mmCIF file of C-alpha atoms and ligand atoms in Angstrom:
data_model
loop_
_atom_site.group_PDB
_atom_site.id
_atom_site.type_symbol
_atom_site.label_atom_id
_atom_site.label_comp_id
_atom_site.label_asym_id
_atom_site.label_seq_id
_atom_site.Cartn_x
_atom_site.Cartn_y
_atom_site.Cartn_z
ATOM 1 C CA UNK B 1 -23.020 68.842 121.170
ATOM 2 C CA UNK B 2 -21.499 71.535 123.333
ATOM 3 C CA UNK B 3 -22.031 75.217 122.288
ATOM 4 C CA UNK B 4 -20.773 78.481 123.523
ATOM 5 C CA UNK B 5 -19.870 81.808 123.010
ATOM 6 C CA UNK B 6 -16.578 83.805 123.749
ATOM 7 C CA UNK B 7 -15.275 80.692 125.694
ATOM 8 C CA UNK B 8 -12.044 80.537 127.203
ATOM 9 C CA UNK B 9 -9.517 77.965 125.207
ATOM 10 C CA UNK B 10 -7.122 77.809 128.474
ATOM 11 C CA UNK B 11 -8.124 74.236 128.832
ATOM 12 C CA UNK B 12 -7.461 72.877 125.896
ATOM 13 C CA UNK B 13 -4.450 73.763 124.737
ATOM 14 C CA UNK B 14 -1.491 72.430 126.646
ATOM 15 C CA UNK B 15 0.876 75.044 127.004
ATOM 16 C CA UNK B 16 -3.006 76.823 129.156
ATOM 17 C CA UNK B 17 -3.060 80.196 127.141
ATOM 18 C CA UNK B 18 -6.310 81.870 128.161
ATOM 19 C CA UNK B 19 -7.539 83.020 124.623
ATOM 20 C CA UNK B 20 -11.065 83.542 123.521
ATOM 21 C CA UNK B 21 -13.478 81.666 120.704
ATOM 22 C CA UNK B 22 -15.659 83.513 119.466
ATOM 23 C CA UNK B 23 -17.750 80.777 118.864
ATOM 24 C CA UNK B 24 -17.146 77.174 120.156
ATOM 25 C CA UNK B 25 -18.719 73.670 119.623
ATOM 26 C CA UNK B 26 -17.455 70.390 121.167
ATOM 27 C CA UNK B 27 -18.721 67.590 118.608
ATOM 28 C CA UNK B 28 -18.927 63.795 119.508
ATOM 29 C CA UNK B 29 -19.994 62.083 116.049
ATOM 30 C CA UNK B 30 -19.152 62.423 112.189
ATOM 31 C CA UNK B 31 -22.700 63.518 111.626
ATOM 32 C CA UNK B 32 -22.657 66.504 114.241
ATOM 33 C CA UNK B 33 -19.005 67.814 112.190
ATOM 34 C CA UNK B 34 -20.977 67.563 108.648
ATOM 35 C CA UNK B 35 -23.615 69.762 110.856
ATOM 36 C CA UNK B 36 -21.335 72.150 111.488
ATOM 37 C CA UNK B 37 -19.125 72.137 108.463
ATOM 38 C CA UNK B 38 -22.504 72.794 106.751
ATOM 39 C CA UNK B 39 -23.040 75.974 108.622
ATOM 40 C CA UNK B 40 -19.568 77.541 109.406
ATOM 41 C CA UNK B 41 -17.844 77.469 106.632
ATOM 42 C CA UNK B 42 -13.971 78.639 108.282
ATOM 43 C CA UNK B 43 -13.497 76.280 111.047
ATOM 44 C CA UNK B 44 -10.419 76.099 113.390
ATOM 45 C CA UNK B 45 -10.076 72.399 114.641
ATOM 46 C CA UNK B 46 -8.787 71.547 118.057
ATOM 47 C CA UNK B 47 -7.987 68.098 119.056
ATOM 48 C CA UNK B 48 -5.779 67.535 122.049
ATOM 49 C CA UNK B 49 -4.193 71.393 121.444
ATOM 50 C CA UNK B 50 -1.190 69.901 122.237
ATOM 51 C CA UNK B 51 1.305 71.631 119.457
ATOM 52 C CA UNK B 52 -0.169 74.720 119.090
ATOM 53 C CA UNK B 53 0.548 78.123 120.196
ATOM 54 C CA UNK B 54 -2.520 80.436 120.625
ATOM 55 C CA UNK B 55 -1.244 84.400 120.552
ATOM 56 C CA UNK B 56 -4.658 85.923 119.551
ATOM 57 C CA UNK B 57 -8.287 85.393 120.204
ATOM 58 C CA UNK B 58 -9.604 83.203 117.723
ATOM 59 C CA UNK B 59 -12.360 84.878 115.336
ATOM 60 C CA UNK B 60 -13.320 81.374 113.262
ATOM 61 C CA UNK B 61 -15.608 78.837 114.961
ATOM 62 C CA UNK B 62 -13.797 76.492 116.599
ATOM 63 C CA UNK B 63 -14.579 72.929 116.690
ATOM 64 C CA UNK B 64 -13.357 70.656 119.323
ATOM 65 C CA UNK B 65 -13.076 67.146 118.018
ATOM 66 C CA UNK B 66 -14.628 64.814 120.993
ATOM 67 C CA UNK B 67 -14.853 61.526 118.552
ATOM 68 C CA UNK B 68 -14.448 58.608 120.660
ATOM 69 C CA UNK B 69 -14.120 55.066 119.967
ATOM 70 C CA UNK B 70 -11.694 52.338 119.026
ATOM 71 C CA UNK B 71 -12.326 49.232 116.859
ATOM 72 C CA UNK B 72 -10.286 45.612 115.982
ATOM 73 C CA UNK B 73 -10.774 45.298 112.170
ATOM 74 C CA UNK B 74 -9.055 42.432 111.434
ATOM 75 C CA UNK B 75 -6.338 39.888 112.612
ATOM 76 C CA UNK B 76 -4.148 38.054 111.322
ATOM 77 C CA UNK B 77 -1.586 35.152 112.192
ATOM 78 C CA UNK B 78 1.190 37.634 113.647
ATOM 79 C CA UNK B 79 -0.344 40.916 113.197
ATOM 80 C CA UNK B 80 -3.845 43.033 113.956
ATOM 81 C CA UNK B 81 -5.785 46.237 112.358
ATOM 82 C CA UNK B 82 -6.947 48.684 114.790
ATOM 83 C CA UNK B 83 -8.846 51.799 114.171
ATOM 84 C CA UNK B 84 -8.693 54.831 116.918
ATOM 85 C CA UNK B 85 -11.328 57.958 116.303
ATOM 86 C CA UNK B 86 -9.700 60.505 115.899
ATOM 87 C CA UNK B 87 -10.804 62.081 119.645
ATOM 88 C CA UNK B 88 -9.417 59.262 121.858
ATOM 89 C CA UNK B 89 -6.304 60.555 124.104
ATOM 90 C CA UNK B 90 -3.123 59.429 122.370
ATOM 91 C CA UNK B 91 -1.567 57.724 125.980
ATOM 92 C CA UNK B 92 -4.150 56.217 126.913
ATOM 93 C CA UNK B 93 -4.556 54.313 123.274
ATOM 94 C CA UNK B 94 -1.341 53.533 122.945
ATOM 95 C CA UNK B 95 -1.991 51.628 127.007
ATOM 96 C CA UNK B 96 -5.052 49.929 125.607
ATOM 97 C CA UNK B 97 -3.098 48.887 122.919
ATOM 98 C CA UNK B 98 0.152 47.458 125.197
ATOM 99 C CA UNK B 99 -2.953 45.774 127.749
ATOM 100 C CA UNK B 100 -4.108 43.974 124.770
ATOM 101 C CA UNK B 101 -0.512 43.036 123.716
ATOM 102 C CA UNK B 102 -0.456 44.970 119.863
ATOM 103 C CA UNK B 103 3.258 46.317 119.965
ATOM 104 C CA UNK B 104 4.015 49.115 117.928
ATOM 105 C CA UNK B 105 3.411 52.214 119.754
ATOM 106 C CA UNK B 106 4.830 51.175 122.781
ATOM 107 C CA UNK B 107 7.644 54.061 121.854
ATOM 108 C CA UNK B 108 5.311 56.698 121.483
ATOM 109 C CA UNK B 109 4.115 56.333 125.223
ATOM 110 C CA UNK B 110 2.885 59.323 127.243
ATOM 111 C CA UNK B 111 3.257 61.616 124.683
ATOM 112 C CA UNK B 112 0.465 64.605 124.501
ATOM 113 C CA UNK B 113 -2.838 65.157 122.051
ATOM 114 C CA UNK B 114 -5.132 63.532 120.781
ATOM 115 C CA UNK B 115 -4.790 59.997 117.592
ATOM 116 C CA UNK B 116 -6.331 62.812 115.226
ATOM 117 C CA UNK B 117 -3.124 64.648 115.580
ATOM 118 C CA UNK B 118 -0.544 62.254 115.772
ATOM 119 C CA UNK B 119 -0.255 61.974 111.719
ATOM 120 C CA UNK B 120 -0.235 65.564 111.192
ATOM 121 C CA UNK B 121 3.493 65.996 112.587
ATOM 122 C CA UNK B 122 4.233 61.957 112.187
ATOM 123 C CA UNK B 123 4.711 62.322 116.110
ATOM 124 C CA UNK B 124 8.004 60.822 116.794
ATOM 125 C CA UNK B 125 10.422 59.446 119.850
ATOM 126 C CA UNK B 126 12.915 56.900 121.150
ATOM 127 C CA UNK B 127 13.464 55.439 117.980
ATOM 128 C CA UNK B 128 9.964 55.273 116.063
ATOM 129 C CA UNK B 129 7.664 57.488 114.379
ATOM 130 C CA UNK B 130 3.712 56.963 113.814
ATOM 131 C CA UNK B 131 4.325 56.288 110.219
ATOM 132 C CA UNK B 132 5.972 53.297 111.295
ATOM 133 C CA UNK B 133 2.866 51.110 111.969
ATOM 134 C CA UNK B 134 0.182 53.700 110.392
ATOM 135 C CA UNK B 135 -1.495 51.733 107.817
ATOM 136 C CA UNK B 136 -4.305 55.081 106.677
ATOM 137 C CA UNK B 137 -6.075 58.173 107.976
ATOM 138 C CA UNK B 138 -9.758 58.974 106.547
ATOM 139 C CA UNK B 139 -10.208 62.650 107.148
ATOM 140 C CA UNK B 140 -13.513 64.842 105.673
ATOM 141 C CA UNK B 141 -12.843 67.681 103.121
ATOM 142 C CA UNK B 142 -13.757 70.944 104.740
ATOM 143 C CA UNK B 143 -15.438 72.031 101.565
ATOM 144 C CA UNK B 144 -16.977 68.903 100.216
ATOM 145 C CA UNK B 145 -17.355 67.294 102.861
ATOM 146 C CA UNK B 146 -16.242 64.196 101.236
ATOM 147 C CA UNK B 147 -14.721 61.843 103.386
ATOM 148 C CA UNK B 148 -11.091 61.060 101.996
ATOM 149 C CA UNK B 149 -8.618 57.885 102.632
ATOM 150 C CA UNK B 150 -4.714 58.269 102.404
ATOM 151 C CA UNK B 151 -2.805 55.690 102.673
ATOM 152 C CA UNK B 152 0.703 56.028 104.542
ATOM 153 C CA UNK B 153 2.250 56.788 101.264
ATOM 154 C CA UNK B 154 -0.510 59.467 100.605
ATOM 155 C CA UNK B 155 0.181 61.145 103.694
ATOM 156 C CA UNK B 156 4.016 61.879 102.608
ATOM 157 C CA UNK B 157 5.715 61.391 106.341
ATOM 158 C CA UNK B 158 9.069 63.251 106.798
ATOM 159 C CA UNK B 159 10.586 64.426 110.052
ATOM 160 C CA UNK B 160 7.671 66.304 111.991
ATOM 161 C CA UNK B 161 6.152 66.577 108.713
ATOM 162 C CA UNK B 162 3.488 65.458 106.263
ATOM 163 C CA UNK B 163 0.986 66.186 103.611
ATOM 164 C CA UNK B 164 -1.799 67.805 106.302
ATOM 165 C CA UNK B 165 1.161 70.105 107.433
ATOM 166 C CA UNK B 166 2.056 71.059 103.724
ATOM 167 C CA UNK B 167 -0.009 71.192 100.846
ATOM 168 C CA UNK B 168 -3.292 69.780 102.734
ATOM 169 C CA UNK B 169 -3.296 72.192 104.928
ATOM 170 C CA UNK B 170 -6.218 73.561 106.604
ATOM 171 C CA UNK B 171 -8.222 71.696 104.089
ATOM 172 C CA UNK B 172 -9.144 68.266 105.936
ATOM 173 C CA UNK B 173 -9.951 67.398 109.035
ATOM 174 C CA UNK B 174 -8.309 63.674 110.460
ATOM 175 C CA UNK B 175 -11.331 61.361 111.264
ATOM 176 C CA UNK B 176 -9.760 58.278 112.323
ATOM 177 C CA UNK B 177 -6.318 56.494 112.315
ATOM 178 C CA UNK B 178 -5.844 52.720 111.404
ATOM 179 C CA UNK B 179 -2.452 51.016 112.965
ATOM 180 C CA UNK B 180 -0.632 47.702 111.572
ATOM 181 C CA UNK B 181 0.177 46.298 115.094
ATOM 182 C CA UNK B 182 1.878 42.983 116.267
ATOM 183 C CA UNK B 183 0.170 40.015 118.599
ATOM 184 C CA UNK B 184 2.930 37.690 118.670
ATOM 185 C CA UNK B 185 6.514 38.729 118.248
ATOM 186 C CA UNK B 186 6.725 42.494 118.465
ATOM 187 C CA UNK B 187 9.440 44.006 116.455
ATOM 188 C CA UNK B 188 10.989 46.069 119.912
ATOM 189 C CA UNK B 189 13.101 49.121 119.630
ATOM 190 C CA UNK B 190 15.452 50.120 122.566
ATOM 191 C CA UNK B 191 18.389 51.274 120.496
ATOM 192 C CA UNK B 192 17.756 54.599 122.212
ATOM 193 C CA UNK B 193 20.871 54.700 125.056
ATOM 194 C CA UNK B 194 18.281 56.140 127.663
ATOM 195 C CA UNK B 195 15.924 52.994 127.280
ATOM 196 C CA UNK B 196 18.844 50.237 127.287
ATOM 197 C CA UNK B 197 20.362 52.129 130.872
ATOM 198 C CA UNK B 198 16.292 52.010 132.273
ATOM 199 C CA UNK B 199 15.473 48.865 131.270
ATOM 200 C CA UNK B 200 19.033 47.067 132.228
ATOM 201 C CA UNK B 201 20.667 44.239 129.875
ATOM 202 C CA UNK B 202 19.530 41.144 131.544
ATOM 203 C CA UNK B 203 16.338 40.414 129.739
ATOM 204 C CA UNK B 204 14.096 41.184 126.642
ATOM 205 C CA UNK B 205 12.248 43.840 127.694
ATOM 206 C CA UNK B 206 7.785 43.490 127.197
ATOM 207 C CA UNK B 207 5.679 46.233 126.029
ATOM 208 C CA UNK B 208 5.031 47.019 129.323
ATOM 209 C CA UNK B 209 8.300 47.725 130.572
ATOM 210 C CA UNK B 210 9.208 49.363 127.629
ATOM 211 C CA UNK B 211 6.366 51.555 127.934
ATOM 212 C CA UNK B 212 7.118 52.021 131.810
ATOM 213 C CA UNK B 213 10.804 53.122 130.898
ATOM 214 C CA UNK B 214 10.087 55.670 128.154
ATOM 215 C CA UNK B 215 7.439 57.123 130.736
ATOM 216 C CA UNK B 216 10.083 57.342 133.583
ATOM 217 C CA UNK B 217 12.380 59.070 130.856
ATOM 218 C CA UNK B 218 10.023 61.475 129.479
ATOM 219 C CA UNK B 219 8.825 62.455 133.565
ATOM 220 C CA UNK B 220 12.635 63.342 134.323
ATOM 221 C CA UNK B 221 12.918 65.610 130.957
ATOM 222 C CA UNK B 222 9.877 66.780 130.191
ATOM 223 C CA UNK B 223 6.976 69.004 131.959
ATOM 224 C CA UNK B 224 3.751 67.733 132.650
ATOM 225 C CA UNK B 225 1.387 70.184 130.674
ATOM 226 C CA UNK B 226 -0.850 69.781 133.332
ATOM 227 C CA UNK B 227 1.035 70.966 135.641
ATOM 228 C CA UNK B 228 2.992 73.706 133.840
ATOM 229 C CA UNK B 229 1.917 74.499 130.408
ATOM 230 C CA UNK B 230 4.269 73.699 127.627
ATOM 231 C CA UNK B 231 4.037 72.149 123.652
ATOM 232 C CA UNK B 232 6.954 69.827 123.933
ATOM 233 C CA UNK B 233 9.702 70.557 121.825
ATOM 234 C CA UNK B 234 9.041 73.978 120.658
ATOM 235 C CA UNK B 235 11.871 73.733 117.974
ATOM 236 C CA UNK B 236 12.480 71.109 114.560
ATOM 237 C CA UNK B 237 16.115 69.602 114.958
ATOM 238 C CA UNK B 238 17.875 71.125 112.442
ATOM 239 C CA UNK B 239 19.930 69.585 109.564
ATOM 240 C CA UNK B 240 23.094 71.310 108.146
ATOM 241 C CA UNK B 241 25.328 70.798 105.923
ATOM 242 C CA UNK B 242 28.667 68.598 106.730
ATOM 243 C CA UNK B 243 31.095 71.438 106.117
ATOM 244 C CA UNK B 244 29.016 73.756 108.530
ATOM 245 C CA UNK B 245 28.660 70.628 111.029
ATOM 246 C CA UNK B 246 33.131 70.678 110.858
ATOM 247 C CA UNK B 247 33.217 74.168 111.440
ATOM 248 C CA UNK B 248 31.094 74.225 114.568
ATOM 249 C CA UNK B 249 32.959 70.915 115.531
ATOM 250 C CA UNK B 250 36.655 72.866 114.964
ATOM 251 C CA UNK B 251 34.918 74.978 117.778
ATOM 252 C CA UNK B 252 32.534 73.082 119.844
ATOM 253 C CA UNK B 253 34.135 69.169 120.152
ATOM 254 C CA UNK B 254 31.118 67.761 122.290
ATOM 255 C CA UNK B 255 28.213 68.842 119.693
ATOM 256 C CA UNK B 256 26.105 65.992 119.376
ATOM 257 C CA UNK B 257 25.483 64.391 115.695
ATOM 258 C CA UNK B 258 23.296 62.451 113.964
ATOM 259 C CA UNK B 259 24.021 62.095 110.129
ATOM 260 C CA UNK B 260 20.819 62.159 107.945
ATOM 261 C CA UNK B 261 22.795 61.234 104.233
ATOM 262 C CA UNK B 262 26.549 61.642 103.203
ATOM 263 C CA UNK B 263 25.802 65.614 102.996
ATOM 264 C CA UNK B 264 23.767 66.585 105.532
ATOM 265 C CA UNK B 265 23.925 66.373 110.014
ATOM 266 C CA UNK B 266 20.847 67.014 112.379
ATOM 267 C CA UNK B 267 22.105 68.571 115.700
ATOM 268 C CA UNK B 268 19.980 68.990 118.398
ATOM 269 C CA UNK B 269 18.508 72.371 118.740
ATOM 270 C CA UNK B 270 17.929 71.442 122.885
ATOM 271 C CA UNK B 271 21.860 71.564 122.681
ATOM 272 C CA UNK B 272 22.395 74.419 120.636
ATOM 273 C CA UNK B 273 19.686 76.244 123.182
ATOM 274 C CA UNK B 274 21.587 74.941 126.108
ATOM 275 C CA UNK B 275 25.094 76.306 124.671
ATOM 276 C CA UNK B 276 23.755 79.354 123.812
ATOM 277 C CA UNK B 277 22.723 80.012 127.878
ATOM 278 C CA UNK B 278 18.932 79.755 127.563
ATOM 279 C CA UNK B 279 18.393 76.764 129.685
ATOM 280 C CA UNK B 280 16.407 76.941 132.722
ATOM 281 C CA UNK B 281 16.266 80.451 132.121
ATOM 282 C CA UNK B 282 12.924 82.530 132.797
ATOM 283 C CA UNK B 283 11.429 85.859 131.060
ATOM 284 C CA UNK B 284 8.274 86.474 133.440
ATOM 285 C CA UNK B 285 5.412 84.115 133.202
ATOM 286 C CA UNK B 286 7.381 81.901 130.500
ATOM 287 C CA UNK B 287 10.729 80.532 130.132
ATOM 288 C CA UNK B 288 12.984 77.898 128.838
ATOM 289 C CA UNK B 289 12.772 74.444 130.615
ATOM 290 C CA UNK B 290 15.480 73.489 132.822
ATOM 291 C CA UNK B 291 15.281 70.031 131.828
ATOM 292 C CA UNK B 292 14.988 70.353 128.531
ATOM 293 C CA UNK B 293 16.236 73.431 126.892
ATOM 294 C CA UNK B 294 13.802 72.444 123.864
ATOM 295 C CA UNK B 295 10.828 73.456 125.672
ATOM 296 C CA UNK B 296 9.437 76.290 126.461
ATOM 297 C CA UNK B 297 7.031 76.455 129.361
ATOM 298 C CA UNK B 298 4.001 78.880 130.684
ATOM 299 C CA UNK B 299 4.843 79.574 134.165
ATOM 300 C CA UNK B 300 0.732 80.371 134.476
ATOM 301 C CA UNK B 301 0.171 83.470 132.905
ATOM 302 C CA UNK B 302 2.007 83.741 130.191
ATOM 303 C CA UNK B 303 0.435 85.236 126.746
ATOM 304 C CA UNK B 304 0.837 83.625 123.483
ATOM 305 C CA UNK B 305 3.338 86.404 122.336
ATOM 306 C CA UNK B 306 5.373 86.516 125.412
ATOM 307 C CA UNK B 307 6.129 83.067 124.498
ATOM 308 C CA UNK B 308 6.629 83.729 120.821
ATOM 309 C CA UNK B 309 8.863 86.414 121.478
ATOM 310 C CA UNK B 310 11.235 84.384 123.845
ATOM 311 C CA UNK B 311 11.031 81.798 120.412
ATOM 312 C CA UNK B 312 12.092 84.255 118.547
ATOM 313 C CA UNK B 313 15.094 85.953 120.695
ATOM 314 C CA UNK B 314 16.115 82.613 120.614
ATOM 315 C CA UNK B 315 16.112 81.987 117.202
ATOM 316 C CA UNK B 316 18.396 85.157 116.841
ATOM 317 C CA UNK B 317 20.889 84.168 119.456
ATOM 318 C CA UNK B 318 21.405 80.814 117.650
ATOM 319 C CA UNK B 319 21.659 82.311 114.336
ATOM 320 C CA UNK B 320 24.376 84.780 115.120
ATOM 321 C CA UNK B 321 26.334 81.808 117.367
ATOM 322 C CA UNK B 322 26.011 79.089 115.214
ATOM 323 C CA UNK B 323 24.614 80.267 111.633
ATOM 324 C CA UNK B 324 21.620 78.100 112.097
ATOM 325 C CA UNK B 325 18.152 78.830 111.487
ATOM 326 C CA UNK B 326 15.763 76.869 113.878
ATOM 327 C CA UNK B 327 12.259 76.069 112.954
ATOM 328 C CA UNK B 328 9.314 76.373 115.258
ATOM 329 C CA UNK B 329 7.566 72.866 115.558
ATOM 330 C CA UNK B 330 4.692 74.147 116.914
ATOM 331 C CA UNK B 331 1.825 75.343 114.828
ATOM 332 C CA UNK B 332 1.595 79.220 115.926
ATOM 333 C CA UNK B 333 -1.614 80.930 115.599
HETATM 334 N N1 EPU E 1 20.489 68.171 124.778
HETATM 335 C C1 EPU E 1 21.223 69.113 125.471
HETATM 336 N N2 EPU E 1 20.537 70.016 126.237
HETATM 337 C C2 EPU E 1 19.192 70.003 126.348
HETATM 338 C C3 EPU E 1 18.432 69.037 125.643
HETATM 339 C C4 EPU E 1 19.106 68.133 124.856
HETATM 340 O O1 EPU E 1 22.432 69.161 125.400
HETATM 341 O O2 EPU E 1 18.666 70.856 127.091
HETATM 342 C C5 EPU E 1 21.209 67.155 123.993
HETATM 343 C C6 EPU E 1 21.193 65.803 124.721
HETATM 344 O O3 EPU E 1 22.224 65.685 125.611
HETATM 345 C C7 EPU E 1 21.297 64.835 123.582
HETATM 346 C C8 EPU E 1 20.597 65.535 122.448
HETATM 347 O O4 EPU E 1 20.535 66.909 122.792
HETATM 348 O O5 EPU E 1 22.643 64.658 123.206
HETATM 349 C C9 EPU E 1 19.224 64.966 122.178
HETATM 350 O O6 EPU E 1 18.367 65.146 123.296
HETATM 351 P P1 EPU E 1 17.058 64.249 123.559
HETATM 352 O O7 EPU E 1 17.419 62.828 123.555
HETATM 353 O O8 EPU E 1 16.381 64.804 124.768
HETATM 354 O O9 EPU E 1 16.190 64.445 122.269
HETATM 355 P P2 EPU E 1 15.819 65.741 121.384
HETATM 356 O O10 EPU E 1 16.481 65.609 120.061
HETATM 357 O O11 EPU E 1 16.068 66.986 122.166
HETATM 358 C C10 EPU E 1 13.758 64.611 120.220
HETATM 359 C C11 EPU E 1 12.322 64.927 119.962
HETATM 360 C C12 EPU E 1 11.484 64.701 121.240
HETATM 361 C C13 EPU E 1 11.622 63.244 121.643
HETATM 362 C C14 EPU E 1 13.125 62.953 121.876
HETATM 363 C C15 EPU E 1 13.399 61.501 122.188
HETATM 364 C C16 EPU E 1 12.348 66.636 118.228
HETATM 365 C C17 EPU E 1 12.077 68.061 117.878
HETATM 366 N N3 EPU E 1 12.183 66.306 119.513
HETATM 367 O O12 EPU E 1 14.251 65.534 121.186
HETATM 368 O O13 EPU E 1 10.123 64.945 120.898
HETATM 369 O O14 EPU E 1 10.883 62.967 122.814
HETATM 370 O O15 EPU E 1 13.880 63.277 120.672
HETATM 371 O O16 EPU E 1 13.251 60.721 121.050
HETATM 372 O O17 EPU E 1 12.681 65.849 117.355
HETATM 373 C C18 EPU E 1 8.307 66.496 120.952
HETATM 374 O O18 EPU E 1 8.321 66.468 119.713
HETATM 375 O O19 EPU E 1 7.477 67.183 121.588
HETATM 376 C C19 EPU E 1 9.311 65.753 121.696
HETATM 377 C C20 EPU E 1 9.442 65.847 123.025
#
């Protein structure tokens, strides 16, 4: 168990914001969080820190999750259990999962944190979300330190969303993820235009090669937060009403579309963010991608709340262009 005081959180939080804990313990087993649960009771929990943005010193304890370990529960004819602690890097799961041939996650490939995370905001791309092959999460109450299973139902997935995000807030921390995952005939997704045009229409693609295109995708579009510090897509997708959608259509004829029921259109906020001039742009240590206008990126130096502010001219431009309110994706503390 790693302790320390007033330590420097720059390295583990992807978009590298050099805040301070005030205290700060790095646990490797179940037992060492009851240990520390027991003693502090106002914990902040930090996993891969890859959807969060830090614009303050943080004053709780903060406890890095470090659990390692993945186990085969069961198998079946067509289909295997397999449990990931909640501390094991998301990518590099989701390749031991493709070298062992379980398809499922396959989609979700080279995207940042840590399995503890991944139900929290039902991570989501290409085509599939983690609710899609998450069978349960146990996670410990905070207070009683009871240790909790929710099914996938329990965990109430929506769009970047779910119970730990909404009412559960705050009040359990994820211990391990089990995944429903295929051995024989995986049930492949490459609906997603980019994937089809990587991949090519001459063969069935394997999980390999689907994993290999998605990577190549997401290393055109997207920064490497190792290399310049960045959350992914800063901003929800927003989802407006069909008469608003026509109006902005009447107005803008190439805004992209995708209906969500017969009332209600998502557009993507990367395009509204683009329109609206911000793309590529820079505001001294931060900026706007140039790939991507959906991310905002930490030139080196940035602070939390230059970064929040840029979020939040942003959010004002596209209200008065567009009358749409974007949501921050990223957890801001
Ligand atoms: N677009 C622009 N300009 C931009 C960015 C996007 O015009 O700067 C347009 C594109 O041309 C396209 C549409 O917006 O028509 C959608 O773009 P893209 O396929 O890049 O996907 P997205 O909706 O911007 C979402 C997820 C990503 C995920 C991709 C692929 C959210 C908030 N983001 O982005 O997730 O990788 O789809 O499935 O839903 C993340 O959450 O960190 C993340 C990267």
């Amino acid at each position: 168990m790693q302790y320390a005081k007033n330590f420097s959180l720059k390295e583990y939080n992807t978009f590298g914001i050099n805040v301070t804990a005030k205290k700060f313990i790095s646990v490797t087993s179940i037992t060492q969080l009851k240990n520390v649960l027991k003693e502090n009771r106002d914990v902040f929990v930090i996993g891969g820190g890859s959807n969060m943005l830090l614009t303050q010193n943080i004053d709780q304890t903060v406890v890095h999750l470090d659990i390692k370990g993945v186990i085969v529960n069961h198998e079946t004819e067509n289909t295997v259990e397999v449990t990931s602690m909640a501390g094991e890097n998301w990518h590099e799961f989701v390749v031991w999962c493709i070298d062992q041939n379980y398809g499922g996650l396959e989609n979700l490939s080279l995207i940042p944190g840590n399995v503890g995370t991944c139900p929290i905001q039902n991570i989501g791309a290409y085509g599939f979300e983690v609710k899609d092959t998450l069978l349960f999460v146990e996670a410990i109450d905070t207070t009683t330190l009871e240790i909790k299973k929710f099914t996938n139902q329990e965990c109430n997935f929506g769009y970047r969303d779910s119970i730990f995000k909404q009412t559960l807030k705050g009040k359990y921390i994820i211990l391990n993820v089990t995944f429903k995952l295929t051995t024989k005939e995986h049930n492949i997704n490459i609906s997603y235009g980019a994937i089809q045009e990587e991949i090519g229409n001459n063969h069935t693609p394997n999980l390999k090669e689907i994993s290999n295109a998605i990577i190549n995708i997401r290393n055109r579009k997207l920064p490497d937060p190792k290399k310049i510090g960045n959350s992914g897509s800063f901003f929800k997708n927003p989802v407006i009403e069909r008469a608003h959608f026509h109006q902005l259509q009447a107005q803008y004829p190439t805004i992209p579309s995708y209906p969500v029921s017969d009332t209600q259109i998502k557009v993507p906020a990367g395009w509204l963010i683009e329109q609206a001039g911000f793309k590529g742009k820079s505001f001294g240590n931060a900026g706007v991608h140039d790939k991507q206008a959906l991310v905002l990126v930490n030139y080196g130096n940035a602070t939390g709340k230059e970064i929040y502010t840029i979020a939040t001219t942003i959010q004002q431009k596209i209200k008065d262009l567009f009358n749409i309110y974007l949501e921050i994706e990223v957890n801001v503390f």
